[in-house]
Amino acid sequence: MSLDTVVMAGRSRSSRPSTATLRVARVVAVWEPGGAQLAVLRLIAALRRRGVVTTRLLVGEATSAGLELAARHRVPVECYGDETGLQWRPSPEFASWLAPRLSHVDVVHAHMFGAWWAAAEAAPRGVPLVASEHNEMTWPAGDFSTAASAVAPRIDAFFAHGPAALDFAAGLGLRPGVLRAGRSAVIGLDARPLPRLPSPRITFTGRFRSDKAPDLLLRAVALLREPPMTYLVGDGPDRSRLVDLAERLGIADRVVPTGWSHAPARYVAGASVHVVPSREEAWSQSAVVALGLGVPVIGTAVDGLSRTLGDGRGILVPPDDPGALAAAIERVLAGDRPDPAPGITYARTFTPARLAGHYLPVYRALIR
């Protein structure tokens, strides 16, 4: 199925003025500093400017850093918190916790399988349910495809982010016209570099986790003839392992793990090359920000990242191949880089204002 599917089919609703305030309860399975969570916060802010009020942000589990991120955006969070792994599995207990919290709203929008499964069980009859899936369904806790299909008839709109999520959703048995392409907003396209950053430099921004593969970047940097300074902007469970790996590879003096940054684009702006070495990637906000800043981007040919960097916007290499990645970095550092214009144009289609225009008509169509 094409990512360009745009037809919307909803249940019959009572008529409602298009200018009326719309109330949304938003449910997220896991709340931590990450791309999906940032996309949710930007969507909340963009829709608020269009008269859409997020009455509640309800999450299954949360990290302290995730809660700090929400507080920074002035979005209060209510957390269930009695279980872990809720992104990937159904929880009747989470659904029971949600049920009394999903009243007095016009739309429920749930992100990640565990959230939209629970919301399908808990949302009041007659309240439209919107689902978003941000990742390839790898099912680390067991395959719950049957449970997903069982709640598909309750879903009124399904936003799939990336080809793998789209293929998964297409097999659920959703009603015709429900499936749509998901979109995320980026910010920082006008960022200025932080002072005193070295040049040349390589940048990576994202979670320090196996699926984002910062370890692959370190192995590639170790193969370069003259490794430039490499900035790992972010944090995550693999931080200590990455520090140890840099030591073992003999490049610890060339690698800077900056920690979590609320303005990662300021490291990327003016960089020699930005690397997205992911093992799984539906789209990549990181890549799009770098493209929008005119920075050459090298990424792995996985899932939606192939589309993000396609049409000459970036450079694609095989996944889990540090030699191929190192060779591509060497070429860019030597001056062989893509024309930045297509990437800049592409990135500017993902501003928060455009994001609001992607989702708001769907919400309004569902409540008419």
Coordinates of C-alpha atoms in Angstrom, one line a residue:
M1 CA 0.0 0.0 0.0
S2 CA 1.2 3.5 -0.8
L3 CA 2.2 6.0 1.9
D4 CA 0.2 8.5 -0.1
T5 CA -3.2 7.1 1.0
V6 CA -5.3 10.1 1.9
V7 CA -8.9 9.0 1.9
M8 CA -10.7 9.3 5.3
A9 CA -13.6 7.1 6.4
G10 CA -15.1 7.8 9.8
R11 CA -18.2 6.9 11.7
S12 CA -21.3 9.1 11.6
R13 CA -21.0 12.0 14.1
S14 CA -23.2 14.9 15.0
S15 CA -22.4 18.1 13.2
R16 CA -20.0 20.4 15.0
P17 CA -18.8 23.9 13.9
S18 CA -15.3 23.8 12.4
T19 CA -14.2 26.7 14.6
A20 CA -15.2 25.1 17.9
T21 CA -12.5 24.1 20.4
L22 CA -11.7 20.4 20.0
R23 CA -10.7 18.3 23.0
V24 CA -8.2 15.5 22.6
A25 CA -7.0 12.9 25.1
R26 CA -3.6 11.7 24.0
V27 CA -2.2 8.3 25.1
V28 CA 1.4 7.3 24.7
A29 CA 2.7 3.8 25.7
V30 CA 6.2 4.9 26.8
W31 CA 7.3 8.4 27.7
E32 CA 11.0 9.0 27.4
P33 CA 13.2 11.5 25.5
G34 CA 12.9 10.2 22.0
G35 CA 11.7 11.1 18.5
A36 CA 8.1 9.9 18.9
Q37 CA 7.7 11.8 22.2
L38 CA 9.1 15.0 20.7
A39 CA 6.7 14.6 17.8
V40 CA 3.8 14.3 20.2
L41 CA 4.8 17.5 22.1
R42 CA 5.2 19.4 18.8
L43 CA 1.8 18.1 17.6
I44 CA 0.2 19.2 20.9
A45 CA 1.7 22.7 20.5
A46 CA 0.9 23.1 16.9
L47 CA -2.7 22.0 17.3
R48 CA -3.1 24.3 20.4
R49 CA -2.5 27.2 18.1
R50 CA -5.4 25.9 15.9
G51 CA -7.9 25.6 18.7
V52 CA -7.3 22.0 19.7
V53 CA -6.8 21.4 23.4
T54 CA -5.0 18.3 24.7
T55 CA -7.0 17.7 27.9
R56 CA -4.8 14.9 29.1
L57 CA -1.5 13.3 28.2
L58 CA -1.8 9.8 29.6
V59 CA 1.2 7.5 29.5
G60 CA 1.8 3.9 30.3
E61 CA 5.3 4.2 31.7
A62 CA 7.7 7.1 31.9
T63 CA 11.3 7.9 32.7
S64 CA 12.3 10.9 34.9
A65 CA 14.0 12.4 31.9
G66 CA 10.9 12.0 29.9
L67 CA 8.8 13.7 32.5
E68 CA 11.3 16.6 32.7
L69 CA 11.0 16.9 28.9
A70 CA 7.2 17.2 29.1
A71 CA 7.5 19.7 32.0
R72 CA 9.8 21.8 29.8
H73 CA 7.1 22.0 27.2
R74 CA 4.5 22.8 29.9
V75 CA 2.5 19.6 29.2
P76 CA 1.4 17.8 32.4
V77 CA 1.6 14.0 32.3
E78 CA -0.5 11.3 34.1
C79 CA 1.4 8.0 34.3
Y80 CA 0.0 4.6 34.9
G81 CA 3.4 3.2 35.8
D82 CA 2.5 -0.2 37.2
E83 CA 4.0 -2.2 34.3
T84 CA 6.9 -2.0 31.8
G85 CA 7.2 -3.0 28.1
L86 CA 3.8 -1.4 27.3
Q87 CA 4.9 -0.2 23.9
W88 CA 4.9 -3.8 22.6
R89 CA 2.2 -5.6 24.4
P90 CA -1.5 -5.3 25.4
S91 CA -2.3 -4.7 29.1
P92 CA -5.9 -5.0 30.3
E93 CA -4.8 -3.3 33.5
F94 CA -3.5 -0.2 31.6
A95 CA -6.9 -0.2 29.7
S96 CA -8.8 -0.2 33.0
W97 CA -6.7 2.7 34.3
L98 CA -7.4 4.6 31.1
A99 CA -11.1 4.1 31.0
P100 CA -12.2 6.8 33.5
R101 CA -9.7 9.2 32.1
L102 CA -11.0 9.2 28.5
S103 CA -14.4 10.8 29.2
H104 CA -15.5 14.3 28.2
V105 CA -13.3 14.5 25.1
D106 CA -14.0 14.7 21.4
V107 CA -11.1 12.5 20.1
V108 CA -8.7 10.0 21.6
H109 CA -5.3 9.8 19.9
A110 CA -3.1 6.9 21.0
H111 CA 0.6 6.4 20.0
M112 CA 2.3 3.0 19.9
F113 CA 0.7 -0.4 19.9
G114 CA 0.2 -0.9 23.7
A115 CA -1.5 2.5 23.9
W116 CA -3.8 2.2 21.0
W117 CA -4.8 -1.3 22.0
A118 CA -5.6 -0.1 25.5
A119 CA -7.4 2.9 24.2
A120 CA -9.5 0.8 21.9
E121 CA -10.6 -1.2 24.9
A122 CA -11.2 1.8 27.2
A123 CA -12.5 4.7 25.0
P124 CA -16.2 5.5 25.4
R125 CA -18.4 4.3 22.6
G126 CA -19.0 7.0 20.1
V127 CA -15.7 8.8 20.8
P128 CA -13.4 8.5 17.7
L129 CA -10.1 6.7 18.2
V130 CA -7.0 7.7 16.2
A131 CA -4.0 5.4 16.4
S132 CA -0.4 6.2 15.4
E133 CA 2.4 3.6 15.0
H134 CA 5.9 5.1 14.9
N135 CA 8.1 2.1 14.5
E136 CA 8.6 -1.2 12.7
M137 CA 6.8 -3.9 14.7
T138 CA 9.6 -6.1 16.0
W139 CA 7.6 -7.6 18.8
P140 CA 10.4 -8.1 21.4
A141 CA 7.9 -9.3 24.0
G142 CA 6.1 -11.8 21.7
D143 CA 3.9 -11.4 18.6
F144 CA 0.6 -9.7 19.5
S145 CA -0.6 -9.2 15.9
T146 CA -3.8 -11.1 16.7
A147 CA -4.6 -8.8 19.5
A148 CA -3.9 -5.8 17.3
S149 CA -6.3 -7.2 14.6
A150 CA -8.9 -7.7 17.2
V151 CA -9.2 -4.0 18.0
A152 CA -8.8 -2.8 14.4
P153 CA -12.6 -2.3 13.9
R154 CA -12.6 0.2 16.8
I155 CA -9.9 2.4 15.1
D156 CA -11.3 5.4 13.1
A157 CA -8.0 6.7 11.7
F158 CA -4.6 5.0 11.7
F159 CA -1.4 7.0 11.0
A160 CA 1.5 4.7 10.1
H161 CA 5.0 6.2 10.2
G162 CA 7.3 4.5 7.6
P163 CA 6.9 1.7 5.1
A164 CA 7.2 -1.2 7.7
A165 CA 4.5 0.3 10.0
L166 CA 2.3 0.9 6.9
D167 CA 2.6 -2.7 5.8
F168 CA 1.8 -3.9 9.3
A169 CA -1.3 -1.7 9.6
A170 CA -2.5 -2.7 6.1
G171 CA -2.7 -6.3 7.4
L172 CA -4.8 -5.6 10.5
G173 CA -8.2 -5.5 8.8
L174 CA -8.9 -1.8 9.3
R175 CA -12.0 -0.4 7.6
P176 CA -11.5 1.1 4.1
G177 CA -10.1 4.6 4.2
V178 CA -8.8 4.5 7.8
L179 CA -5.1 4.1 7.0
R180 CA -3.0 7.2 6.4
A181 CA 0.7 8.2 6.3
G182 CA 1.9 9.6 9.6
R183 CA 4.0 12.7 9.7
S184 CA 6.2 14.3 12.4
A185 CA 7.4 17.9 12.7
V186 CA 10.9 19.1 13.1
I187 CA 12.3 22.3 14.6
G188 CA 15.8 23.8 14.4
L189 CA 15.9 24.4 10.7
D190 CA 17.2 27.9 11.4
A191 CA 19.7 26.8 14.1
R192 CA 23.1 28.5 14.5
P193 CA 26.2 26.5 15.5
L194 CA 27.2 26.6 19.1
P195 CA 30.3 28.7 19.6
R196 CA 33.8 27.1 19.5
L197 CA 32.7 23.9 17.8
P198 CA 35.6 22.4 15.8
S199 CA 35.6 22.0 12.1
P200 CA 35.6 19.4 10.5
R201 CA 33.2 17.5 12.7
I202 CA 30.8 14.5 12.5
T203 CA 27.5 14.6 14.3
F204 CA 25.0 12.0 15.5
T205 CA 21.8 12.9 17.4
G206 CA 19.4 10.5 19.0
R207 CA 18.9 7.8 21.6
F208 CA 22.0 5.7 22.7
R209 CA 20.3 2.4 21.9
S210 CA 21.0 -0.5 19.6
D211 CA 18.3 0.3 17.1
K212 CA 19.9 3.8 16.6
A213 CA 23.3 2.1 16.2
P214 CA 25.7 4.8 17.5
D215 CA 28.1 1.9 18.0
L216 CA 28.3 1.5 14.2
L217 CA 29.3 5.1 13.8
L218 CA 32.2 4.7 16.4
R219 CA 33.4 1.6 14.5
A220 CA 33.4 3.6 11.3
V221 CA 35.2 6.6 12.8
A222 CA 37.9 4.2 14.0
L223 CA 38.5 3.2 10.3
L224 CA 39.0 6.8 9.1
R225 CA 42.5 7.9 8.2
E226 CA 42.3 11.1 10.2
P227 CA 39.1 11.0 12.4
P228 CA 37.6 14.4 13.0
M229 CA 35.9 15.2 16.3
T230 CA 32.6 13.2 16.5
Y231 CA 29.7 14.5 18.6
L232 CA 27.2 12.0 20.0
V233 CA 24.3 14.3 21.0
G234 CA 21.9 12.5 23.2
D235 CA 21.7 9.9 25.9
G236 CA 20.3 6.5 26.6
P237 CA 20.9 3.0 28.0
D238 CA 24.0 2.3 25.9
R239 CA 25.9 5.4 27.0
S240 CA 28.5 3.5 29.2
R241 CA 29.0 0.9 26.5
L242 CA 29.7 3.5 23.9
V243 CA 32.2 5.2 26.1
D244 CA 33.9 1.8 26.7
L245 CA 33.8 1.1 22.9
A246 CA 35.5 4.4 22.1
E247 CA 38.3 3.6 24.5
R248 CA 38.8 0.1 23.1
L249 CA 38.9 1.5 19.5
G250 CA 41.4 4.1 20.5
I251 CA 39.2 7.1 19.5
A252 CA 38.1 8.3 23.0
D253 CA 39.9 11.6 22.4
R254 CA 37.9 12.1 19.1
V255 CA 34.4 11.3 20.6
V256 CA 32.3 13.7 22.6
P257 CA 29.1 12.3 24.2
T258 CA 27.3 15.5 25.0
G259 CA 24.4 14.2 27.0
W260 CA 20.8 15.1 26.2
S261 CA 20.3 18.4 24.5
H262 CA 17.2 20.5 24.0
A263 CA 18.8 22.1 21.0
P264 CA 20.6 19.3 19.1
A265 CA 20.4 21.2 15.9
R266 CA 23.0 23.7 17.2
Y267 CA 25.6 20.9 17.1
V268 CA 24.5 19.8 13.6
A269 CA 24.5 23.3 12.0
G270 CA 27.7 23.7 10.2
A271 CA 28.9 20.1 10.7
S272 CA 30.9 18.4 7.9
V273 CA 28.6 15.4 7.9
H274 CA 25.7 14.1 9.9
V275 CA 25.3 10.3 10.3
V276 CA 22.2 8.3 10.9
P277 CA 23.5 4.7 11.2
S278 CA 20.2 3.1 12.4
R279 CA 19.4 -0.6 12.3
E280 CA 15.7 0.4 12.3
E281 CA 14.3 3.8 11.3
A282 CA 10.8 4.7 10.1
W283 CA 11.7 8.2 9.0
S284 CA 14.4 10.1 11.1
Q285 CA 13.8 13.6 12.5
S286 CA 17.6 13.7 12.9
A287 CA 18.2 13.3 9.2
V288 CA 15.6 15.8 8.2
V289 CA 16.9 18.5 10.5
A290 CA 20.4 18.0 9.1
L291 CA 19.0 18.1 5.5
G292 CA 17.2 21.4 6.4
L293 CA 20.4 22.9 7.6
G294 CA 22.2 22.0 4.4
V295 CA 24.5 19.5 6.1
P296 CA 25.4 16.3 4.1
V297 CA 23.6 13.2 5.6
I298 CA 24.8 9.6 5.4
G299 CA 22.2 7.0 6.6
T300 CA 21.6 3.3 6.4
A301 CA 19.3 1.9 3.8
V302 CA 16.6 0.6 6.3
D303 CA 12.8 1.0 6.2
G304 CA 11.7 4.7 5.9
L305 CA 15.3 6.1 6.0
S306 CA 15.7 5.0 2.4
R307 CA 12.8 7.3 1.5
T308 CA 14.0 10.2 3.7
L309 CA 17.4 10.3 2.0
G310 CA 16.2 9.2 -1.5
D311 CA 15.9 11.2 -4.6
G312 CA 19.5 12.5 -4.2
R313 CA 18.9 14.2 -0.8
G314 CA 21.4 12.1 1.1
I315 CA 23.8 9.2 0.9
L316 CA 22.7 5.6 1.7
V317 CA 25.0 2.8 2.8
P318 CA 24.2 -0.8 3.9
P319 CA 23.2 -1.3 7.6
D320 CA 25.7 -2.7 10.0
D321 CA 28.6 -2.2 7.6
P322 CA 31.2 0.1 9.3
G323 CA 33.6 -0.2 6.3
A324 CA 30.9 1.1 3.9
L325 CA 30.0 3.9 6.3
A326 CA 33.6 4.9 6.8
A327 CA 34.2 5.0 3.0
A328 CA 31.1 7.3 2.6
I329 CA 32.3 9.6 5.4
E330 CA 35.8 9.8 3.8
R331 CA 34.2 10.8 0.5
V332 CA 32.1 13.6 2.1
L333 CA 35.0 14.9 4.1
A334 CA 37.0 15.0 0.8
G335 CA 34.3 17.3 -0.7
D336 CA 32.0 14.8 -2.5
R337 CA 28.7 15.8 -1.1
P338 CA 25.1 16.0 -2.4
D339 CA 23.5 19.2 -3.6
P340 CA 21.9 20.6 -0.4
A341 CA 18.9 22.2 -2.2
P342 CA 16.6 19.2 -2.5
G343 CA 17.1 18.3 1.2
I344 CA 16.4 21.8 2.3
T345 CA 13.2 21.9 0.3
Y346 CA 12.1 18.5 1.6
A347 CA 12.8 19.4 5.3
R348 CA 10.7 22.6 5.1
T349 CA 7.6 20.5 4.4
F350 CA 7.8 19.2 8.0
T351 CA 7.3 22.3 10.0
P352 CA 4.9 22.3 13.0
A353 CA 2.4 24.4 11.2
R354 CA 2.2 21.9 8.3
L355 CA 2.0 19.1 10.8
A356 CA -1.2 20.7 12.3
G357 CA -2.7 20.9 8.9
H358 CA -2.1 17.2 8.4
Y359 CA -3.9 16.0 11.5
L360 CA -6.6 18.6 12.2
P361 CA -8.8 17.9 9.2
V362 CA -8.8 14.3 10.1
Y363 CA -9.9 15.0 13.7
R364 CA -12.7 17.4 12.5
A365 CA -13.9 14.9 9.9
L366 CA -14.3 12.3 12.6
I367 CA -16.5 14.4 14.9
R368 CA -18.9 15.7 12.2

